[in-house]
Amino acid sequence: EPEVTQTPSHQVTQMGQEVILRCVPISNHLYFYWYRQILGQKVEFLVSFYNNEISEKSEIFDDQFSVERPDGSNFTLKIRSTKLEDSAMYFCASSSGTPGDETQYFGPGTRLLVL
Amino acid sequence: KQEVTQIPAALSVPEGENLVLNCSFTDSAIYNLQWFRQDPGKGLTSLLLIQSSQREQTSGRLNASLDKSSGRSTLYIAASQPGDSATYLCAVPREGGSEKLVFGKGTKLTVNP
């Protein structure tokens, strides 16, 4: 069964450094998302991406963050100048865009630790 | 602003018991609701998506119901097994046409052998 994959599974970085989190969505899906979950808290939406542009973003998704689909398979989240509070599990998700099936399929996550 | 609440926060049951997990949401103008399972330190596995036009959706031992007007959904798990132990999350779109999912904090289920 097709699944969303994410790399790396864990990343440790120093405060102020840039990180890039990578995702390969399900191949025929058209919508892509990033969510994050700070330890012990709810899963929070960051951004959605469709047709090579951001379709929706949350107030969390400020100028520190950017997303890109550099080729036909990868979807990346870049965090510039990381802060301690960026430590969280970051989930990528994708959905087909088929009317009547808005199921979002999530990847296994990247655990980011900012020291 | 859409908010999602799940009760109880934790539930412990003996193996074989039938159980119900509850989810409530504040803005009933949703077009679907999705239930997920999350194992410790892992990603989210989609269990069921129920459209606003449906009242129920079934997958194996799982049955989700949706009462949009009252802002509630339940996830019924029949004949629970230790492998069902996980945190169960419900999520709804922020508003009618939004792709953004708003999550509850989840119910942590433990099924004891």
mmCIF file of C-alpha atoms in Angstrom:
data_model
loop_
_atom_site.group_PDB
_atom_site.id
_atom_site.type_symbol
_atom_site.label_atom_id
_atom_site.label_comp_id
_atom_site.label_asym_id
_atom_site.label_seq_id
_atom_site.Cartn_x
_atom_site.Cartn_y
_atom_site.Cartn_z
ATOM 1 C CA GLU A 1 0.000 0.000 0.000
ATOM 2 C CA PRO A 2 1.388 3.446 -0.906
ATOM 3 C CA GLU A 3 2.579 5.515 2.027
ATOM 4 C CA VAL A 4 4.083 8.864 2.850
ATOM 5 C CA THR A 5 7.765 8.680 3.777
ATOM 6 C CA GLN A 6 9.866 11.213 5.671
ATOM 7 C CA THR A 7 13.581 11.710 6.200
ATOM 8 C CA PRO A 8 15.396 11.945 8.490
ATOM 9 C CA SER A 9 13.529 10.198 11.287
ATOM 10 C CA HIS A 10 15.486 12.219 13.858
ATOM 11 C CA GLN A 11 17.429 15.449 13.577
ATOM 12 C CA VAL A 12 19.414 17.282 16.216
ATOM 13 C CA THR A 13 20.550 20.811 15.458
ATOM 14 C CA GLN A 14 21.985 23.822 17.182
ATOM 15 C CA MET A 15 19.860 26.900 17.752
ATOM 16 C CA GLY A 16 20.218 29.293 14.840
ATOM 17 C CA GLN A 17 20.984 26.609 12.291
ATOM 18 C CA GLU A 18 18.857 25.855 9.237
ATOM 19 C CA VAL A 19 17.200 22.467 8.806
ATOM 20 C CA ILE A 20 15.431 20.874 5.870
ATOM 21 C CA LEU A 21 12.890 18.161 6.490
ATOM 22 C CA ARG A 22 12.056 15.946 3.555
ATOM 23 C CA CYS A 23 8.907 14.121 2.565
ATOM 24 C CA VAL A 24 7.838 11.929 -0.314
ATOM 25 C CA PRO A 25 4.040 12.099 -0.564
ATOM 26 C CA ILE A 26 1.924 9.353 -2.091
ATOM 27 C CA SER A 27 2.646 9.464 -5.803
ATOM 28 C CA ASN A 28 -0.714 10.443 -7.304
ATOM 29 C CA HIS A 29 -1.672 12.864 -4.544
ATOM 30 C CA LEU A 30 -2.126 16.541 -5.292
ATOM 31 C CA TYR A 31 -2.343 18.176 -1.854
ATOM 32 C CA PHE A 32 0.540 18.258 0.596
ATOM 33 C CA TYR A 33 0.688 19.367 4.213
ATOM 34 C CA TRP A 34 3.029 19.925 7.118
ATOM 35 C CA TYR A 35 1.896 19.578 10.725
ATOM 36 C CA ARG A 36 3.847 19.564 13.933
ATOM 37 C CA GLN A 37 3.328 18.138 17.402
ATOM 38 C CA ILE A 38 5.189 19.553 20.351
ATOM 39 C CA LEU A 39 5.676 16.891 23.007
ATOM 40 C CA GLY A 40 2.486 16.380 24.982
ATOM 41 C CA GLN A 41 0.469 18.809 22.886
ATOM 42 C CA LYS A 42 -2.014 18.638 20.033
ATOM 43 C CA VAL A 43 -1.068 18.126 16.414
ATOM 44 C CA GLU A 44 -0.992 21.595 14.793
ATOM 45 C CA PHE A 45 -1.387 22.549 11.162
ATOM 46 C CA LEU A 46 1.460 24.505 9.590
ATOM 47 C CA VAL A 47 0.842 24.748 5.862
ATOM 48 C CA SER A 48 -0.899 23.216 2.872
ATOM 49 C CA PHE A 49 0.458 23.190 -0.670
ATOM 50 C CA TYR A 50 -1.327 22.658 -3.966
ATOM 51 C CA ASN A 51 -0.424 23.290 -7.576
ATOM 52 C CA ASN A 52 3.066 24.452 -6.619
ATOM 53 C CA GLU A 53 1.991 27.113 -4.215
ATOM 54 C CA ILE A 54 0.925 27.541 -0.619
ATOM 55 C CA SER A 55 -2.852 27.248 -0.396
ATOM 56 C CA GLU A 56 -3.230 27.852 3.318
ATOM 57 C CA LYS A 57 -0.941 28.540 6.252
ATOM 58 C CA SER A 58 -1.302 28.984 9.992
ATOM 59 C CA GLU A 59 -0.069 31.830 12.137
ATOM 60 C CA ILE A 60 2.782 29.561 13.223
ATOM 61 C CA PHE A 61 4.094 29.458 9.649
ATOM 62 C CA ASP A 62 5.981 32.727 9.636
ATOM 63 C CA ASP A 63 8.978 33.919 7.585
ATOM 64 C CA GLN A 64 11.168 31.409 9.385
ATOM 65 C CA PHE A 65 9.468 28.604 7.471
ATOM 66 C CA SER A 66 9.289 27.780 3.792
ATOM 67 C CA VAL A 67 8.100 24.856 1.705
ATOM 68 C CA GLU A 68 9.128 23.631 -1.683
ATOM 69 C CA ARG A 69 8.395 20.869 -4.127
ATOM 70 C CA PRO A 70 11.779 20.761 -5.854
ATOM 71 C CA ASP A 71 10.875 17.904 -8.176
ATOM 72 C CA GLY A 72 7.965 15.606 -8.949
ATOM 73 C CA SER A 73 8.316 13.498 -5.832
ATOM 74 C CA ASN A 74 9.777 15.440 -2.893
ATOM 75 C CA PHE A 75 8.156 18.022 -0.628
ATOM 76 C CA THR A 76 10.376 19.868 1.817
ATOM 77 C CA LEU A 77 9.984 22.067 4.886
ATOM 78 C CA LYS A 78 12.855 24.447 5.576
ATOM 79 C CA ILE A 79 13.235 26.071 8.972
ATOM 80 C CA ARG A 80 15.695 28.951 8.958
ATOM 81 C CA SER A 81 17.476 29.965 12.142
ATOM 82 C CA THR A 82 15.921 27.334 14.386
ATOM 83 C CA LYS A 83 14.758 28.201 17.885
ATOM 84 C CA LEU A 84 14.484 26.014 20.964
ATOM 85 C CA GLU A 85 10.694 26.095 20.669
ATOM 86 C CA ASP A 86 10.876 24.555 17.189
ATOM 87 C CA SER A 87 11.654 21.230 18.865
ATOM 88 C CA ALA A 88 8.758 18.976 17.897
ATOM 89 C CA MET A 89 7.683 16.063 15.760
ATOM 90 C CA TYR A 90 7.031 17.276 12.211
ATOM 91 C CA PHE A 91 4.560 15.345 10.111
ATOM 92 C CA CYS A 92 4.079 15.488 6.379
ATOM 93 C CA ALA A 93 0.729 14.456 4.921
ATOM 94 C CA SER A 94 -0.855 14.188 1.517
ATOM 95 C CA SER A 95 -4.321 13.771 0.064
ATOM 96 C CA SER A 96 -5.559 12.821 -3.356
ATOM 97 C CA GLY A 97 -7.811 15.764 -4.068
ATOM 98 C CA THR A 98 -10.507 13.352 -5.223
ATOM 99 C CA PRO A 99 -13.931 14.834 -4.438
ATOM 100 C CA GLY A 100 -15.497 12.860 -1.616
ATOM 101 C CA ASP A 101 -12.175 11.520 -0.370
ATOM 102 C CA GLU A 102 -10.384 14.160 1.638
ATOM 103 C CA THR A 103 -8.474 11.624 3.739
ATOM 104 C CA GLN A 104 -5.079 12.966 4.729
ATOM 105 C CA TYR A 105 -2.380 10.303 4.942
ATOM 106 C CA PHE A 106 0.434 11.044 7.340
ATOM 107 C CA GLY A 107 4.079 10.068 7.282
ATOM 108 C CA PRO A 108 5.965 8.652 10.290
ATOM 109 C CA GLY A 109 7.360 12.061 11.241
ATOM 110 C CA THR A 110 10.732 13.680 11.814
ATOM 111 C CA ARG A 111 11.637 14.330 15.417
ATOM 112 C CA LEU A 112 13.515 17.632 15.544
ATOM 113 C CA LEU A 113 15.499 18.593 18.601
ATOM 114 C CA VAL A 114 16.978 22.087 18.780
ATOM 115 C CA LEU A 115 19.717 22.544 21.358
ATOM 116 C CA LYS B 1 -12.549 29.284 15.869
ATOM 117 C CA GLN B 2 -12.824 25.510 15.609
ATOM 118 C CA GLU B 3 -11.901 23.625 18.756
ATOM 119 C CA VAL B 4 -11.915 19.869 19.251
ATOM 120 C CA THR B 5 -12.263 18.136 22.594
ATOM 121 C CA GLN B 6 -11.846 14.452 23.305
ATOM 122 C CA ILE B 7 -13.138 12.711 26.388
ATOM 123 C CA PRO B 8 -11.867 10.787 28.228
ATOM 124 C CA ALA B 9 -8.184 11.712 28.056
ATOM 125 C CA ALA B 10 -7.268 8.151 29.008
ATOM 126 C CA LEU B 11 -9.111 4.873 29.173
ATOM 127 C CA SER B 12 -8.044 1.457 30.428
ATOM 128 C CA VAL B 13 -10.154 -1.604 29.664
ATOM 129 C CA PRO B 14 -9.789 -5.387 29.822
ATOM 130 C CA GLU B 15 -9.353 -7.276 26.594
ATOM 131 C CA GLY B 16 -12.606 -8.149 24.836
ATOM 132 C CA GLU B 17 -14.547 -5.150 26.062
ATOM 133 C CA ASN B 18 -16.494 -2.914 23.685
ATOM 134 C CA LEU B 19 -15.720 0.776 24.136
ATOM 135 C CA VAL B 20 -16.652 4.235 22.917
ATOM 136 C CA LEU B 21 -14.380 7.217 22.434
ATOM 137 C CA ASN B 22 -15.903 10.669 22.218
ATOM 138 C CA CYS B 23 -15.045 13.726 20.171
ATOM 139 C CA SER B 24 -16.796 17.093 20.158
ATOM 140 C CA PHE B 25 -16.201 20.133 17.975
ATOM 141 C CA THR B 26 -17.420 23.695 18.266
ATOM 142 C CA ASP B 27 -18.077 24.663 14.651
ATOM 143 C CA SER B 28 -20.575 22.293 13.021
ATOM 144 C CA ALA B 29 -19.956 23.684 9.516
ATOM 145 C CA ILE B 30 -17.646 20.798 8.639
ATOM 146 C CA TYR B 31 -17.715 18.556 5.624
ATOM 147 C CA ASN B 32 -15.964 15.574 7.196
ATOM 148 C CA LEU B 33 -14.334 14.224 10.319
ATOM 149 C CA GLN B 34 -11.332 11.944 10.444
ATOM 150 C CA TRP B 35 -10.265 9.500 13.153
ATOM 151 C CA PHE B 36 -6.584 8.596 13.534
ATOM 152 C CA ARG B 37 -4.527 6.260 15.617
ATOM 153 C CA GLN B 38 -1.116 7.265 16.974
ATOM 154 C CA ASP B 39 1.304 4.812 18.526
ATOM 155 C CA PRO B 40 3.932 6.229 20.925
ATOM 156 C CA GLY B 41 6.574 8.227 19.080
ATOM 157 C CA LYS B 42 5.041 7.346 15.733
ATOM 158 C CA GLY B 43 3.033 8.938 12.956
ATOM 159 C CA LEU B 44 -0.712 9.080 12.530
ATOM 160 C CA THR B 45 -2.592 6.239 10.894
ATOM 161 C CA SER B 46 -5.903 7.173 9.307
ATOM 162 C CA LEU B 47 -8.681 4.911 10.565
ATOM 163 C CA LEU B 48 -11.882 6.356 9.161
ATOM 164 C CA LEU B 49 -13.111 9.435 7.385
ATOM 165 C CA ILE B 50 -16.791 10.167 7.762
ATOM 166 C CA GLN B 51 -18.458 12.683 5.466
ATOM 167 C CA SER B 52 -20.883 15.233 6.872
ATOM 168 C CA SER B 53 -23.651 13.615 4.804
ATOM 169 C CA GLN B 54 -23.042 10.254 6.504
ATOM 170 C CA ARG B 55 -24.110 9.274 9.970
ATOM 171 C CA GLU B 56 -21.858 6.230 10.273
ATOM 172 C CA GLN B 57 -18.773 4.680 8.763
ATOM 173 C CA THR B 58 -17.453 1.201 9.518
ATOM 174 C CA SER B 59 -14.093 -0.471 9.093
ATOM 175 C CA GLY B 60 -13.667 -3.908 10.631
ATOM 176 C CA ARG B 61 -14.197 -3.641 14.395
ATOM 177 C CA LEU B 62 -14.373 0.154 14.222
ATOM 178 C CA ASN B 63 -17.517 2.185 13.783
ATOM 179 C CA ALA B 64 -17.554 5.973 13.675
ATOM 180 C CA SER B 65 -20.704 8.023 13.995
ATOM 181 C CA LEU B 66 -21.188 11.700 13.319
ATOM 182 C CA ASP B 67 -23.886 14.043 14.599
ATOM 183 C CA LYS B 68 -22.959 17.282 12.899
ATOM 184 C CA SER B 69 -25.766 19.345 14.374
ATOM 185 C CA SER B 70 -24.700 18.595 17.931
ATOM 186 C CA GLY B 71 -20.993 18.752 17.114
ATOM 187 C CA ARG B 72 -20.195 15.210 18.186
ATOM 188 C CA SER B 73 -18.603 12.056 16.908
ATOM 189 C CA THR B 74 -17.998 8.706 18.536
ATOM 190 C CA LEU B 75 -15.590 5.918 17.693
ATOM 191 C CA TYR B 76 -16.842 2.516 18.756
ATOM 192 C CA ILE B 77 -14.294 -0.290 19.065
ATOM 193 C CA ALA B 78 -15.733 -3.785 19.335
ATOM 194 C CA ALA B 79 -14.038 -6.674 21.097
ATOM 195 C CA SER B 80 -10.946 -4.675 22.027
ATOM 196 C CA GLN B 81 -7.512 -6.301 21.793
ATOM 197 C CA PRO B 82 -4.145 -5.373 23.369
ATOM 198 C CA GLY B 83 -2.991 -4.330 19.885
ATOM 199 C CA ASP B 84 -5.622 -1.586 19.952
ATOM 200 C CA SER B 85 -3.624 0.198 22.661
ATOM 201 C CA ALA B 86 -2.711 3.601 21.245
ATOM 202 C CA THR B 87 -3.824 7.225 21.298
ATOM 203 C CA TYR B 88 -6.889 7.929 19.179
ATOM 204 C CA LEU B 89 -7.233 11.372 17.655
ATOM 205 C CA CYS B 90 -10.139 12.995 15.910
ATOM 206 C CA ALA B 91 -9.721 15.891 13.521
ATOM 207 C CA VAL B 92 -12.031 18.194 11.604
ATOM 208 C CA PRO B 93 -11.370 20.824 8.963
ATOM 209 C CA ARG B 94 -11.015 24.287 10.485
ATOM 210 C CA GLU B 95 -14.031 25.532 8.579
ATOM 211 C CA GLY B 96 -16.183 24.538 5.655
ATOM 212 C CA GLY B 97 -13.735 24.689 2.779
ATOM 213 C CA SER B 98 -10.495 24.522 4.688
ATOM 214 C CA GLU B 99 -7.903 21.810 4.189
ATOM 215 C CA LYS B 100 -6.446 22.526 7.603
ATOM 216 C CA LEU B 101 -7.262 19.845 10.147
ATOM 217 C CA VAL B 102 -7.866 20.832 13.756
ATOM 218 C CA PHE B 103 -7.016 18.001 16.121
ATOM 219 C CA GLY B 104 -8.189 17.000 19.544
ATOM 220 C CA LYS B 105 -5.649 16.042 22.141
ATOM 221 C CA GLY B 106 -6.636 12.420 21.889
ATOM 222 C CA THR B 107 -7.759 9.562 24.086
ATOM 223 C CA LYS B 108 -4.996 7.250 25.267
ATOM 224 C CA LEU B 109 -6.411 3.730 25.216
ATOM 225 C CA THR B 110 -4.854 0.823 27.069
ATOM 226 C CA VAL B 111 -6.302 -2.645 26.532
ATOM 227 C CA ASN B 112 -5.102 -5.042 29.197
ATOM 228 C CA PRO B 113 -4.654 -8.739 28.373
#
